[in-house]
Structure formats: C-alpha cells, structure tokens
C-alpha cells in the first residue's frame, strides 16, 4: 500500500482513547469567560457600567475617561481568567476572523515592568493589516485600517487572550470587514421596524433582528485528511471513487454519535459554553461523518460573532482530538454537502417575536405586517439574496438535489397561504363594520391555532417560514453569516420603510383608519409578491421551468450571481439604507469575484498535480506489472498466453487510454487557465467558470475509473471508504 495511505490508516488504528470528563455542570460553565453584564457589574463602577449599557442599548459614545476605567477593569477581569494578552478580534473580508495579540505587559523606566491596558488600546487600534483583501479600498501604500471596539458584542477570554470584538474600517471610514455593514443593516432594520411597530404600540422603541444558525460540518481523522493533498489545499476532494456504501442506508442520520466524535463534541460544547455560545443541539447529519451543531438563537450581531468564534474553536478543539473539521460545502462527491441554515426573525424590546402570531387580532395584524413585508422584500430583492450566499463551494451544493436550487422562493405552508388568499379579497378603501368583524374573527383571529398545527415543512425551499421565523437555507456551511444577514436585514428595512410611507399616505390622503390602511397596503403586497411564493418541490426540474416563466433569477454560478451587486437598484438600496456606499459595495464585488477565481485556480493546479504526479505514475507502474505478467505468460505458455492474459491485455489498453486522456485534458485545462489569466476580472471569472472548471469533472472521471482498476495496494490516495469508515 502507498506509504502515505498506510501511515494514515495506521495512525487512526492507534489513536489513543482519551476520556473527556465534564469538569462542571454545564449551567455553571455558561459565559464564565465572557465579560458579560454579570462580570461588568462586579468589575465596573456604576457610572462605567451605565455608560457601557447605554452604548449597547442606545448606541451612545463612551467617553475617553470612562473607556480608561472600563479598560482597567476589563484587564483585571481578564487576568483573573488567566489572560496575558489582548487582541482586537475582527472579521476581514476573507470571511474568517483575524487577531493580532499584544501583551498587557509593558516595561517602564528602571527595568521595571507593569501590566497595562488603557482606554485608547481598548477603543481603537491600527493593526498592520495591509494584506487583508480590501477590494481596492485601501491602497497598500497607506495601509491604514483601524479596528474599533464594538461594545454590543462582549469581550471574552479564549485560552490566554482577552478578545475584544471590533469593527475594521479604513482611514477614511470605509468598512473593510463584514461586521461594520452588518451593524449598519441591523441599525436600519431596528429603525424602520420600530417605526412600523409604533402602529401597534405607541411606546415601541427598539427592534432586534435575531439569528439562530445551524452549522453542518464533516469531522474526519486528521491523518486521513493530511494524506489527501486535495483536502489539505482546497478543502474538498477533487477525485475519489464513491464508496460502495455511502449514505444510501440512511443509517447515519440521527443515529447514535460515534464515541470519538462524541468526545470531540462534548469538549467543544464545554469550550463554547465558557465563551457564552449557547449550543443546544447536536446530531448526526445525512452523510457519514457529517454532523450539525446549533445554538439557541441570539441577537443577530452576537449570533454572527458566535458562529465565527465557533468555527475557530472547532478547529482548535478538533486538533486536540486528532480530527479535522471540514467546513467546505461539498467535500465529497456522492454524499450530501453541508449548509448553514440561518433562522431569522425580529424581536421587540420586551422580547415579543414579531413573526410569531399573538393572542389578539391586533397582535396578529402586527404578525401579518412583518410576515408579508418580509415576503415582499424577498420578492423585490431575490437576486441579491441569492448573491449573498454565492461562493465557489456553495455552487456545488445549491441545486444538486441536496439543497435548494439557486432560485429564491418563499414557502409559507398551506394554512398561511389560505390566510393570504382571503386577505387578498379585502375590499379596497374603507371597510364596512361587518367586514371588519369578519376579518378580525375569521381571518386574523384564527391564525394562532392554525399555526400550532402547521407541521408541513418543505425541506426543498430556500426560504421557508417555520412557524415563528424564516429559515434561509441556501447559506453555505463555510459562510460568514454576516453577509447574508446584512442583505436580509437591509432589504427588510427598506421594505418596512416603504410600507410606512404607503400606510401613512392612505391615512392622510384617503382618510382611512390605521388598520384599514394597513390591510389595504398588505393586500396589494400579497398580490405583488405572488411570484416568489412556491409551495412545491424545489428540487424538481419543473420548478426551474416555472420559475423562469415567473421571471425569477436563476444564477447557477457565483460569478453570474454576483453581477447584481453592480446594478443601479442595489447600489441605491444600500446607499439609502446606509449600509454600503458605492465604493464599499464595489469592493465586495471585487473581493468575492477574486476569491472565486483564485479558488478555481488553486483547484485546477492541485488537480493537475495529483493527476500527473500521483495518478499517472501509479497507473504506469501497475500497467508495467501487467505487461511483465503478460510477457511471462507468453514465455511459458507460448501461444496459449492470449486467452490466459485476456483480462491483462484488455486492462493494459484501457489504462493507456485513461492515461492519455488525463494527460490531454490536463494540458487543455492549463491552456484555458493561461487564456483566463490575461482577461479582466469579470471575463476571467466567466472563463474560469465556463472553460476551466468543466475539465475538473472530466479529469476526475478518468482518475476515478483508474481507481477501480488498479491494485488497491498501489493506489496513492486515501479512498472514500477509508475516510468514511476507518474508526
Ligand atoms: P431544524 O433543524 O428542523 O431546522 P432546529 O430546531 O434544529 O430546526 O433549529 C431551529 C433553529 O431556529 C435553532 O437554531 C433556533 O435557535 C432557531 N430559532 C428559533 N427561534 C428563533 C427566532 N425567533 N429567531 C431566530 N432563530 C430562531
Ligand atoms: Mg434547519
């Protein structure tokens, strides 16, 4: 057996069986390493505490003197947790998180040293971050990017470092990260949703977006991972014949979690609880070695931070268990890929879920208002929503019969569809008293009991209403949730703004009562939004045709999906909502397109290397064995040899043919890459997508065929069955 493969398998067999014991009760662990309200109350003066609370709740500024106080207390608290360093923790456009650690330790005169940390260091830093992608915003000559404290996400201690969540902006104030636009979008949705809430409650003053993500991932042994150059360099397998047994027996889904994986999960959960990430569920997913972890939902900014942190912690904990976590959307052919459903809702300051029907007709009208406005927002900006989940990895998953297609539609279930149909018939203008009673009692009044037995869930919908929230299912497992959350909250904010304008206009010009005006506007929205609603099978071919007829976008590849970021209406939307200016938006377009190109380029190179330097040489080696054998047979059995070596002779020919094809296809792919590399960004991406990428599967097909022919002992790459089932 190839030495690499042999060693990898050997290592898995010899893994130490480490026992993990829960150190403390879970509830006692929760938030222990977070500078949360409880810790702040203990460590901060009352003035400082109130000032931080105001900053969190009302967005007020914290003055320098108070910041100094907060910094000192934060440092004392962090040191009590074993921290020696601090870092501004931020989310550059790579999609991951970044940190640069500085020690608290500072030397002072006379060879003495002190532990120091002041307000200035807390509030703002200038990391030397010139090589993060900025999409041209930040010229590297004046590589000035600043990180600035985001008090709405609490600081935490991880290992021996105090991590301070920050935004990352350029010298001129442009967002260089994923958090800044998210915060702006959340502010927009807060403002416009609150305005709408005032129709129902005069004292409304705050709306938070909530997010509950569900993270899917593969967990595989690190030795097996390291034995595959494609996994190491691209995060997915570029070749490999499907295992005879994969997910077809459906024996992994929700089955008992394998012991080694379970230990990893328990360890992970402990770490996450300490960091205040409220993990709640864990279970097996459909494919072998695929799992999901989900927390209790939180305010969206915090939930986004927690997902980014989780991904980082998962990597680190996995290392301790000799595992590797795969976040790629499609690491293996033939079994399901991974997604990250984003469950989203809106919540007012008293904790009422605005997408949850209430007890009174008025509460239900509020529910319908937010429900219908969300549908309308998705209808108006479906293409943008699709773009928000566009990555090279997710292109493999969307529409591959394991995830929704890259066509955005909204599923709401039978009962709510019926409610909307009835509302559609509401009379225009003023309502008669009888009509009002009928609406209140028979339509709006019935919603809560209907929803309780609303159990029909359509798994094939990319954007489904699931009783008290929408579930955006098209998000990829490796995504930073900030990107889709920025878009979703922005489009809903914009929609709510329009709604308020229209309702106010009807009240003023047509002299309608508030609820009459609301009904009138909602009725029109229901009519206008019909094309986005789809209750059928999203995986079917007939839906693709139907969606086309309806005029919905169907952008299969990332480069096509991203084009919408350059459209006038999208630029205007983001400018109006103060989320991105044109420069910031264009920067994202460039960063995402470049990422798409670079990843395809890397995949092309890695595949070429594996095919030429790993597969072909082994194929030749095996072919030589066959030739040798055939020659020997001939020598001993002379004329009889032909019938005796029938299989060998045939194999020798077939192997030659595959070798030739692999080699020709690889050369042709390299030629296309060369052509692509001379093109402008947009054309280059299109060329990579249309001309380079198709070779991947063609080359793979020949390699995978060879895998079925060549002596198992010689095959150089760890096989799918070994990755999935070596325990
Ligand atoms: P499923 O896997 O069937 O989609 P789960 O119960 O595993 O459902 O996941 C539901 C997710 O929805 C959880 O992450 C939960 O935190 C989240 N969630 C529940 N209520 C809300 C809400 N109001 N806002 C946002 N997310 C929510
Ligand atoms: Mg889900």
XYZ file of C-alpha atoms and ligand atoms in Angstrom:
755
model
C 0.000 0.000 0.000
C 1.215 3.529 -0.682
C 3.238 4.628 2.288
C 1.203 7.803 2.818
C -2.073 5.942 2.855
C -0.670 3.167 5.005
C 0.687 5.580 7.604
C -2.576 7.491 7.747
C -4.654 4.384 8.356
C -2.122 3.094 10.868
C -2.403 6.329 12.837
C -6.168 6.072 13.006
C -5.954 2.497 14.324
C -3.514 3.624 17.002
C -5.399 6.668 18.251
C -5.292 6.956 21.998
C -8.658 6.612 23.528
C -8.722 9.798 25.620
C -11.528 10.129 28.071
C -13.109 13.532 28.482
C -14.820 14.203 31.737
C -17.185 17.088 32.196
C -15.481 19.370 34.673
C -18.507 21.200 35.911
C -22.195 21.381 35.448
C -22.987 22.947 32.100
C -25.098 25.725 33.543
C -22.169 26.749 35.744
C -19.841 26.920 32.757
C -22.037 29.200 30.730
C -20.444 32.542 30.000
C -17.690 32.074 32.567
C -15.098 33.549 30.214
C -17.262 36.377 28.930
C -17.154 39.959 30.151
C -20.937 39.964 30.287
C -23.372 42.050 32.304
C -22.745 39.989 35.384
C -18.948 40.348 35.191
C -19.267 44.037 34.360
C -21.439 44.634 37.376
C -18.763 43.093 39.521
C -15.812 44.869 37.965
C -17.082 48.249 36.775
C -18.085 51.335 38.734
C -21.744 52.168 38.429
C -21.050 55.107 36.110
C -18.887 52.999 33.830
C -21.423 50.175 33.826
C -24.274 52.508 32.902
C -22.218 54.104 30.207
C -21.428 50.727 28.603
C -25.092 49.700 28.867
C -26.140 52.926 27.132
C -23.626 52.248 24.401
C -25.031 48.746 23.941
C -28.697 49.671 24.065
C -28.761 53.163 22.595
C -25.535 53.341 20.651
C -24.196 56.303 22.672
C -20.471 57.052 22.734
C -18.296 56.104 25.656
C -16.049 58.995 26.635
C -12.333 58.593 26.995
C -12.184 58.733 30.806
C -14.839 56.057 31.142
C -13.108 53.990 28.476
C -9.955 54.086 30.606
C -11.904 52.792 33.572
C -13.538 50.059 31.525
C -10.175 49.014 30.095
C -8.540 48.673 33.506
C -11.443 46.649 34.866
C -11.596 44.510 31.766
C -7.889 43.795 32.075
C -8.216 42.859 35.762
C -11.104 40.583 34.967
C -9.253 39.012 32.037
C -6.116 38.445 34.110
C -8.225 36.739 36.752
C -9.174 34.322 33.960
C -5.528 33.722 33.092
C -5.176 36.160 30.183
C -1.730 37.564 29.451
C -2.500 39.149 26.086
C -5.288 41.054 24.430
C -6.385 41.278 20.844
C -8.797 43.240 18.737
C -10.827 40.461 17.187
C -12.272 41.298 13.768
C -13.754 39.813 10.621
C -11.902 40.834 7.471
C -13.312 40.075 4.042
C -11.546 36.720 3.937
C -14.689 35.527 5.746
C -12.663 34.239 8.686
C -11.657 36.041 11.857
C -8.395 37.841 12.494
C -6.483 38.751 15.572
C -3.149 40.286 16.463
C -2.088 39.646 20.014
C -0.371 42.190 22.229
C 0.819 41.558 25.752
C -0.612 43.561 28.637
C 2.959 43.637 29.825
C 4.802 46.915 29.357
C 8.251 47.905 30.556
C 8.680 51.180 32.365
C 11.750 53.114 33.463
C 14.347 51.465 35.657
C 13.988 47.965 34.292
C 10.563 47.521 35.828
C 7.502 46.161 34.132
C 3.760 46.628 34.542
C 0.592 45.056 33.265
C -1.085 47.866 31.355
C -4.151 48.351 29.232
C -5.911 51.685 28.784
C -8.961 53.143 27.086
C -7.079 54.035 23.958
C -5.943 50.450 23.489
C -9.438 49.227 24.149
C -11.232 51.587 21.813
C -9.025 51.752 18.771
C -6.043 50.005 17.219
C -4.156 50.193 13.994
C -3.207 46.639 13.143
C -0.699 46.176 10.366
C -3.356 44.554 8.282
C -2.316 45.642 4.852
C -2.652 42.250 3.295
C -6.285 41.593 4.004
C -8.445 41.886 0.897
C -9.989 45.329 0.629
C -11.235 45.284 -2.936
C -9.093 48.278 -3.718
C -10.437 50.478 -0.922
C -7.229 50.616 0.955
C -4.206 51.323 -1.103
C -1.416 49.246 0.419
C 0.923 52.254 0.321
C -1.091 53.857 3.026
C -2.233 50.619 4.530
C -4.168 52.199 7.289
C -7.015 50.228 8.665
C -8.401 50.736 12.127
C -10.130 48.362 14.430
C -12.646 49.921 16.785
C -14.388 48.377 19.783
C -17.935 47.068 19.286
C -19.383 47.161 22.803
C -22.555 45.380 21.661
C -20.624 42.122 21.474
C -18.992 41.309 24.808
C -15.264 40.751 25.209
C -14.179 37.233 26.119
C -11.105 35.324 27.171
C -10.072 32.488 24.911
C -7.098 30.432 26.038
C -4.807 33.173 27.403
C -6.052 36.080 25.330
C -8.628 38.752 26.013
C -10.535 39.078 22.730
C -12.290 42.360 22.051
C -14.801 42.215 19.185
C -14.137 45.128 16.842
C -15.107 46.573 13.517
C -12.395 47.121 10.896
C -12.531 50.333 8.860
C -10.204 52.301 6.631
C -8.649 55.633 7.471
C -11.451 57.307 5.556
C -14.154 55.311 7.313
C -14.996 52.698 4.692
C -15.889 49.263 6.005
C -13.109 46.743 5.449
C -14.876 43.943 7.231
C -18.121 42.009 7.497
C -19.211 43.371 10.854
C -19.446 47.082 10.027
C -22.080 46.680 7.295
C -23.930 44.152 9.428
C -24.169 46.642 12.272
C -25.393 49.284 9.849
C -28.023 46.918 8.435
C -29.162 45.997 11.930
C -29.463 49.667 12.755
C -31.560 50.223 9.631
C -33.898 47.353 10.375
C -34.148 48.439 14.005
C -35.161 51.950 12.982
C -37.688 51.070 10.286
C -39.185 48.101 12.126
C -39.620 50.243 15.236
C -41.417 52.868 13.174
C -43.811 50.189 11.958
C -44.210 48.759 15.475
C -45.486 52.164 16.553
C -48.704 51.449 14.651
C -49.337 48.741 17.187
C -47.667 50.132 20.283
C -47.030 53.866 20.638
C -44.161 53.258 23.037
C -42.201 50.892 20.802
C -38.565 51.941 20.693
C -36.364 49.003 19.730
C -36.367 46.023 17.401
C -33.585 43.466 17.289
C -33.019 41.038 14.469
C -32.462 37.525 15.787
C -30.423 34.748 14.249
C -30.209 31.060 15.070
C -27.763 29.305 12.767
C -27.377 25.578 12.272
C -23.796 24.626 11.445
C -23.205 21.472 9.442
C -19.727 20.003 9.102
C -17.736 16.863 8.435
C -15.402 15.505 11.039
C -12.594 13.308 9.764
C -9.393 11.977 11.218
C -6.522 14.421 10.781
C -4.165 11.723 9.477
C -6.632 10.793 6.747
C -7.136 14.478 5.991
C -3.408 15.094 5.742
C -2.969 12.148 3.439
C -5.059 13.866 0.761
C -3.401 16.876 -0.878
C -6.720 17.972 -2.387
C -8.407 18.159 1.028
C -5.434 19.956 2.541
C -5.176 22.556 -0.224
C -8.761 23.038 -1.358
C -10.948 21.747 1.468
C -12.615 19.209 -0.792
C -11.741 16.001 -2.596
C -11.143 16.682 -6.282
C -11.243 13.000 -7.078
C -12.099 9.708 -5.450
C -14.466 6.983 -6.411
C -17.673 6.890 -4.376
C -17.610 4.376 -1.586
C -19.777 1.308 -2.204
C -21.541 2.256 0.979
C -22.240 5.936 1.450
C -25.402 7.442 2.845
C -27.866 5.195 0.994
C -28.803 3.106 4.005
C -29.674 6.297 5.836
C -28.081 4.786 8.907
C -26.065 7.792 9.968
C -28.772 10.451 10.146
C -29.777 10.999 13.768
C -28.108 7.675 14.600
C -26.000 7.291 17.692
C -22.965 9.547 17.514
C -19.677 7.596 17.248
C -17.706 7.615 20.505
C -14.670 9.506 19.294
C -16.811 12.166 17.670
C -18.918 12.388 20.786
C -15.860 13.173 22.865
C -14.912 15.913 20.475
C -18.414 17.350 20.701
C -18.521 17.317 24.464
C -15.180 19.035 24.623
C -16.351 21.555 22.022
C -19.545 22.231 23.922
C -17.644 22.939 27.109
C -15.371 25.409 25.350
C -18.329 27.089 23.694
C -20.327 27.376 26.886
C -17.383 29.039 28.606
C -17.366 31.543 25.751
C -21.086 32.160 26.100
C -22.092 30.398 22.888
C -25.401 28.783 23.852
C -25.031 25.487 21.984
C -28.089 23.394 22.367
C -28.409 20.624 19.834
C -26.014 18.210 18.204
C -26.840 15.367 15.925
C -25.637 13.326 13.016
C -26.407 14.586 9.558
C -27.183 12.603 6.446
C -23.691 11.734 5.179
C -21.197 9.552 7.029
C -19.112 11.656 9.452
C -21.377 14.637 8.933
C -22.801 16.444 11.943
C -24.723 19.548 12.898
C -24.499 21.833 15.865
C -26.983 24.606 16.673
C -27.326 27.145 19.452
C -30.279 28.927 20.958
C -30.889 31.968 18.776
C -29.456 35.344 19.781
C -29.412 38.956 18.673
C -28.023 38.787 15.139
C -24.691 40.591 15.667
C -23.859 38.414 18.639
C -25.027 35.289 16.824
C -22.764 36.122 13.882
C -19.788 36.631 16.193
C -20.599 33.407 17.934
C -20.730 31.465 14.696
C -17.346 32.853 13.604
C -15.921 32.079 17.011
C -17.418 28.601 16.950
C -15.730 27.786 13.659
C -12.418 28.874 15.089
C -12.907 26.940 18.318
C -13.966 23.855 16.369
C -10.662 23.875 14.513
C -8.714 24.130 17.735
C -10.658 21.534 19.690
C -10.541 19.169 16.716
C -6.746 19.351 16.780
C -6.713 18.103 20.355
C -8.740 15.094 19.240
C -6.702 14.490 16.074
C -9.658 15.419 13.951
C -10.081 17.887 11.143
C -13.337 19.806 10.678
C -14.394 20.293 7.075
C -16.484 23.402 6.556
C -16.486 23.094 2.773
C -19.949 22.947 1.193
C -19.149 19.838 -0.827
C -16.116 17.913 0.411
C -17.141 14.578 -1.135
C -18.936 13.557 -4.297
C -21.861 11.233 -3.940
C -22.888 12.213 -0.424
C -24.599 15.362 0.817
C -22.715 18.581 1.311
C -23.009 20.981 4.240
C -25.067 24.095 4.738
C -25.676 26.600 7.467
C -29.354 27.399 7.787
C -29.942 30.919 9.048
C -33.129 31.137 11.128
C -34.135 34.759 11.272
C -36.757 36.830 12.993
C -37.396 40.232 14.563
C -37.964 40.850 18.235
C -39.065 43.927 20.119
C -37.576 45.205 23.364
C -39.993 43.282 25.512
C -38.950 40.044 23.845
C -42.006 39.612 21.623
C -41.210 37.759 18.429
C -42.727 39.884 15.656
C -43.029 36.858 13.398
C -44.948 34.897 15.963
C -48.734 35.192 15.892
C -50.213 36.643 19.063
C -53.295 36.231 21.198
C -55.298 39.195 19.949
C -56.351 40.225 16.423
C -54.206 43.355 16.773
C -51.108 41.279 17.618
C -51.887 39.117 14.641
C -52.151 42.103 12.397
C -48.674 43.031 13.588
C -47.517 39.492 12.809
C -49.054 39.653 9.333
C -47.479 43.019 8.722
C -43.955 41.756 9.353
C -44.651 38.440 7.692
C -45.968 39.939 4.460
C -43.375 42.685 4.350
C -40.618 40.101 4.607
C -42.093 38.158 1.705
C -42.354 41.341 -0.327
C -38.732 42.254 0.465
C -37.544 38.837 -0.672
C -39.588 39.150 -3.834
C -38.120 42.557 -4.684
C -34.540 41.534 -3.972
C -34.469 37.786 -4.656
C -31.427 38.079 -6.885
C -29.500 39.994 -4.243
C -30.385 37.401 -1.635
C -29.047 34.713 -3.975
C -25.842 36.735 -4.370
C -25.410 36.891 -0.596
C -24.710 33.159 -0.479
C -22.640 32.930 -3.648
C -19.298 31.199 -3.209
C -17.383 28.715 -5.267
C -18.052 25.986 -2.700
C -21.769 26.671 -2.459
C -22.093 26.412 -6.257
C -21.604 22.652 -5.870
C -24.379 22.365 -3.367
C -27.226 24.611 -4.495
C -29.494 22.761 -6.871
C -27.706 19.440 -6.524
C -30.734 17.699 -5.019
C -29.436 18.020 -1.521
C -30.039 21.734 -1.039
C -32.445 24.221 -2.561
C -31.712 25.426 -6.088
C -30.113 28.830 -6.628
C -33.604 30.193 -7.250
C -35.000 32.083 -4.308
C -38.605 31.368 -3.382
C -40.627 31.545 -0.188
C -42.522 28.654 1.371
C -45.210 29.524 3.930
C -47.347 26.376 4.229
C -50.931 25.655 3.343
C -52.684 27.418 6.196
C -50.918 30.725 5.838
C -51.338 30.562 2.078
C -55.073 30.363 2.705
C -54.966 33.331 5.059
C -53.169 35.374 2.412
C -55.694 34.345 -0.220
C -58.526 35.588 1.966
C -56.746 38.837 2.696
C -56.310 39.377 -0.986
C -60.064 39.781 -1.255
C -60.342 42.542 1.314
C -62.297 45.458 -0.147
C -60.335 48.428 -1.350
C -60.557 51.582 0.766
C -62.877 51.789 3.746
C -64.197 48.604 5.333
C -67.761 48.094 6.495
C -68.225 47.202 10.183
C -69.301 43.678 9.169
C -66.205 43.247 7.092
C -64.011 44.403 9.948
C -65.596 41.915 12.306
C -65.217 39.148 9.786
C -61.560 39.982 9.266
C -60.863 40.095 12.960
C -62.739 36.989 13.919
C -62.462 34.725 10.951
C -59.191 35.530 9.298
C -56.803 37.290 11.611
C -58.288 35.785 14.739
C -57.697 32.252 13.583
C -54.011 32.476 12.939
C -52.534 31.204 16.200
C -54.419 27.937 16.364
C -53.723 27.355 12.711
C -50.005 27.806 13.135
C -49.734 25.415 16.017
C -50.661 22.519 13.799
C -48.771 23.851 10.886
C -46.393 20.947 10.692
C -45.870 20.729 6.981
C -42.277 21.625 6.396
C -40.911 21.903 2.932
C -37.241 20.946 3.063
C -36.687 21.907 -0.556
C -37.400 25.602 -0.083
C -34.522 28.065 0.224
C -36.551 30.471 2.358
C -39.203 28.824 4.465
C -41.492 30.114 7.166
C -41.274 27.655 10.046
C -43.962 28.778 12.456
C -42.313 31.766 14.099
C -39.275 32.597 11.960
C -37.965 32.368 8.449
C -35.295 29.827 7.685
C -32.834 30.851 4.988
C -31.466 27.523 3.876
C -29.272 28.467 0.960
C -26.395 29.667 3.155
C -23.235 27.562 2.773
C -21.500 25.882 5.687
C -18.298 27.910 5.321
C -20.053 31.279 5.071
C -19.710 34.147 7.470
C -23.377 34.681 8.398
C -22.757 38.427 8.434
C -23.000 38.517 4.642
C -26.497 37.028 4.180
C -27.674 38.718 7.386
C -26.558 42.115 6.106
C -28.563 41.627 2.933
C -31.667 40.193 4.556
C -31.903 42.887 7.201
C -31.233 45.631 4.668
C -33.967 44.532 2.279
C -36.468 44.126 5.101
C -35.542 47.571 6.453
C -36.073 49.126 3.052
C -39.395 47.329 2.640
C -40.660 48.442 6.049
C -39.723 51.994 5.205
C -41.793 51.824 2.008
C -44.646 50.226 3.885
C -44.795 53.036 6.411
C -44.789 55.660 3.698
C -47.673 53.949 1.910
C -49.759 53.385 5.015
C -49.277 56.959 6.205
C -50.266 58.215 2.794
C -53.534 56.268 2.826
C -54.320 57.512 6.317
C -53.662 61.092 5.298
C -54.979 61.263 1.740
C -57.803 58.735 1.857
C -58.803 59.351 5.408
C -58.566 55.657 6.264
C -58.278 54.273 9.769
C -54.878 52.837 10.651
C -55.912 49.197 10.397
C -57.821 49.835 7.169
C -54.764 51.426 5.660
C -52.591 48.516 6.786
C -54.994 45.991 5.275
C -55.060 47.919 2.044
C -51.313 48.010 1.656
C -50.860 44.393 2.709
C -53.492 43.293 0.219
C -51.511 44.870 -2.604
C -48.262 43.331 -1.347
C -49.821 39.887 -1.318
C -50.828 40.325 -4.942
C -47.455 41.732 -5.972
C -45.471 39.038 -4.185
C -47.195 36.007 -5.614
C -44.391 35.046 -7.928
C -41.943 34.495 -5.082
C -44.235 32.100 -3.242
C -43.752 28.446 -4.053
C -45.068 25.510 -2.090
C -43.989 22.676 -4.370
C -40.851 20.595 -4.777
C -37.921 22.967 -5.141
C -35.669 20.151 -6.339
C -37.798 19.334 -9.372
C -36.987 20.279 -12.951
C -40.488 21.579 -13.467
C -39.817 24.259 -10.836
C -36.852 25.537 -12.824
C -39.115 25.992 -15.841
C -41.887 27.507 -13.780
C -39.501 29.916 -12.047
C -38.219 31.049 -15.399
C -41.763 31.763 -16.531
C -42.305 33.778 -13.381
C -39.235 35.835 -14.154
C -37.243 34.754 -11.114
C -33.494 34.798 -11.440
C -31.607 31.527 -11.715
C -27.916 32.240 -11.380
C -26.181 28.923 -11.243
C -22.623 30.119 -10.752
C -21.132 32.603 -8.327
C -19.760 34.927 -10.969
C -23.201 35.330 -12.552
C -24.867 35.684 -9.178
C -22.527 38.489 -8.127
C -23.297 40.698 -11.118
C -26.343 42.078 -9.342
C -24.040 43.870 -6.901
C -23.249 46.241 -9.733
C -26.849 47.047 -10.581
C -28.143 50.542 -10.021
C -31.060 49.479 -7.858
C -28.837 47.509 -5.497
C -26.333 50.339 -5.128
C -29.209 52.715 -4.415
C -30.713 50.318 -1.903
C -27.523 50.044 0.121
C -26.838 53.766 -0.063
C -30.353 54.632 1.030
C -30.148 52.251 3.982
C -26.638 53.497 4.867
C -25.192 50.030 4.693
C -22.663 50.359 1.865
C -21.637 53.275 -0.253
C -20.865 52.541 -3.905
C -17.136 52.162 -3.219
C -17.671 49.697 -0.390
C -20.109 47.661 -2.425
C -17.855 47.518 -5.430
C -15.037 46.427 -3.138
C -17.105 43.434 -2.070
C -17.843 42.588 -5.667
C -14.128 42.561 -6.418
C -13.174 40.593 -3.326
C -15.824 37.917 -3.930
C -15.037 37.607 -7.635
C -11.328 37.375 -6.923
C -11.947 34.736 -4.299
C -13.997 32.753 -6.811
C -11.245 32.915 -9.414
C -8.414 32.131 -7.021
C -10.107 29.104 -5.599
C -10.814 27.681 -9.036
C -7.240 28.403 -9.999
C -5.958 26.535 -6.948
C -8.279 23.612 -7.604
C -7.073 23.441 -11.202
C -3.445 23.409 -10.126
C -3.948 20.821 -7.409
C -5.930 18.554 -9.694
C -3.285 18.839 -12.416
C -0.597 17.972 -9.897
C -2.410 14.990 -8.460
C -3.335 13.637 -11.865
C 0.154 13.973 -13.301
C 2.313 13.206 -10.290
C 0.235 10.799 -8.259
C -2.210 9.021 -10.508
C -0.437 8.615 -13.851
C 2.837 7.257 -12.378
C 0.919 4.642 -10.384
C -1.153 3.728 -13.413
C 2.060 3.189 -15.366
C 3.560 1.170 -12.566
C 0.559 -1.110 -12.447
C 0.445 -1.354 -16.197
C 4.074 -2.488 -16.145
C 3.187 -5.253 -13.745
C 0.512 -6.379 -16.146
C 2.931 -6.190 -19.057
C 5.516 -8.157 -17.154
C 2.939 -10.757 -16.272
C 1.767 -10.989 -19.861
C 5.323 -11.354 -21.102
C 5.987 -14.155 -18.619
C 2.816 -15.943 -19.585
C 3.880 -15.761 -23.180
C 7.308 -17.103 -22.389
C 5.953 -20.116 -20.539
C 2.729 -20.878 -22.362
C 3.635 -19.522 -25.792
C 0.526 -19.460 -27.981
C -1.909 -20.164 -25.153
C -0.969 -16.944 -23.452
C -3.512 -14.816 -25.358
C -6.520 -16.447 -23.849
C -4.842 -16.642 -20.459
C -3.895 -12.959 -20.409
C -7.139 -11.715 -21.884
C -8.031 -9.589 -18.886
C -4.480 -8.237 -18.559
C -4.260 -7.270 -22.220
C -7.579 -5.521 -22.067
C -6.601 -3.669 -18.884
C -3.298 -2.605 -20.380
C -5.175 -0.961 -23.245
C -7.827 0.669 -21.101
C -5.231 2.031 -18.676
C -3.301 3.519 -21.582
C -6.389 5.183 -22.852
C -7.184 6.743 -19.444
C -3.589 7.881 -19.022
C -3.685 9.561 -22.417
C -6.976 11.242 -21.734
C -5.913 12.511 -18.326
C -2.766 13.903 -19.777
C -4.507 15.578 -22.733
C -7.260 17.022 -20.588
C -4.770 18.356 -18.069
C -2.818 20.105 -20.811
C -6.007 21.550 -22.270
C -7.084 22.784 -18.830
C -3.738 24.513 -18.337
C -4.131 26.207 -21.709
C -7.547 27.547 -20.698
C -6.110 28.820 -17.426
C -3.438 30.670 -19.340
C -6.087 32.290 -21.521
C -8.175 33.200 -18.485
C -5.310 34.806 -16.656
C -4.984 37.541 -19.271
C -8.590 38.652 -19.003
C -10.273 41.381 -16.971
C -11.908 40.401 -13.669
C -15.389 39.734 -14.974
C -14.303 37.869 -18.080
C -11.689 35.962 -16.166
C -14.277 34.693 -13.704
C -16.586 33.735 -16.554
C -13.756 31.950 -18.333
C -12.737 30.035 -15.231
C -16.318 29.030 -14.707
C -17.181 28.056 -18.270
C -13.869 26.879 -19.699
C -11.606 25.743 -16.863
C -13.966 24.241 -14.323
C -15.626 21.712 -16.696
C -12.265 19.959 -17.032
C -12.272 19.125 -13.327
C -15.023 16.569 -13.630
C -13.701 15.203 -16.901
C -10.250 14.596 -15.454
C -11.802 13.221 -12.326
C -13.877 10.718 -14.251
C -10.773 9.090 -15.758
C -8.902 9.095 -12.457
C -11.885 7.535 -10.677
C -12.099 4.877 -13.381
C -8.436 4.047 -12.834
C -9.145 3.727 -9.129
C -11.462 0.819 -9.929
C -8.799 -0.967 -11.993
C -5.544 -0.508 -10.209
C -4.304 -2.746 -7.437
C -5.691 -1.388 -4.173
C -2.254 -1.782 -2.622
C -0.735 0.672 -5.057
C -3.430 3.363 -5.078
C -1.795 6.552 -3.769
C -4.785 8.420 -2.331
C -6.770 7.505 0.739
C -10.053 6.186 -0.546
C -13.553 7.422 0.247
C -14.425 4.247 2.106
C -11.327 4.656 4.252
C -12.107 8.267 5.025
C -15.710 7.467 5.901
C -15.398 4.210 7.725
C -11.964 3.820 9.328
C -12.611 4.029 13.035
P -34.452 22.311 12.109
O -33.129 21.606 12.192
O -35.616 21.442 11.993
O -34.460 23.413 11.115
P -33.847 23.215 14.759
O -34.786 23.180 15.909
O -32.657 22.360 14.764
O -34.726 23.035 13.490
O -33.322 24.659 14.566
C -34.102 25.704 14.791
C -33.196 26.904 14.842
O -34.020 28.050 14.844
C -32.327 26.988 16.088
O -31.024 27.378 15.732
C -33.017 28.084 16.892
O -32.127 28.797 17.697
C -33.568 28.952 15.792
N -34.669 29.838 16.221
C -35.755 29.543 16.945
N -36.495 30.656 17.166
C -35.871 31.684 16.543
C -36.120 33.086 16.411
N -37.168 33.666 16.948
N -35.229 33.811 15.712
C -34.166 33.234 15.156
N -33.884 31.945 15.249
C -34.715 31.163 15.940
Mg -32.935 23.910 9.723
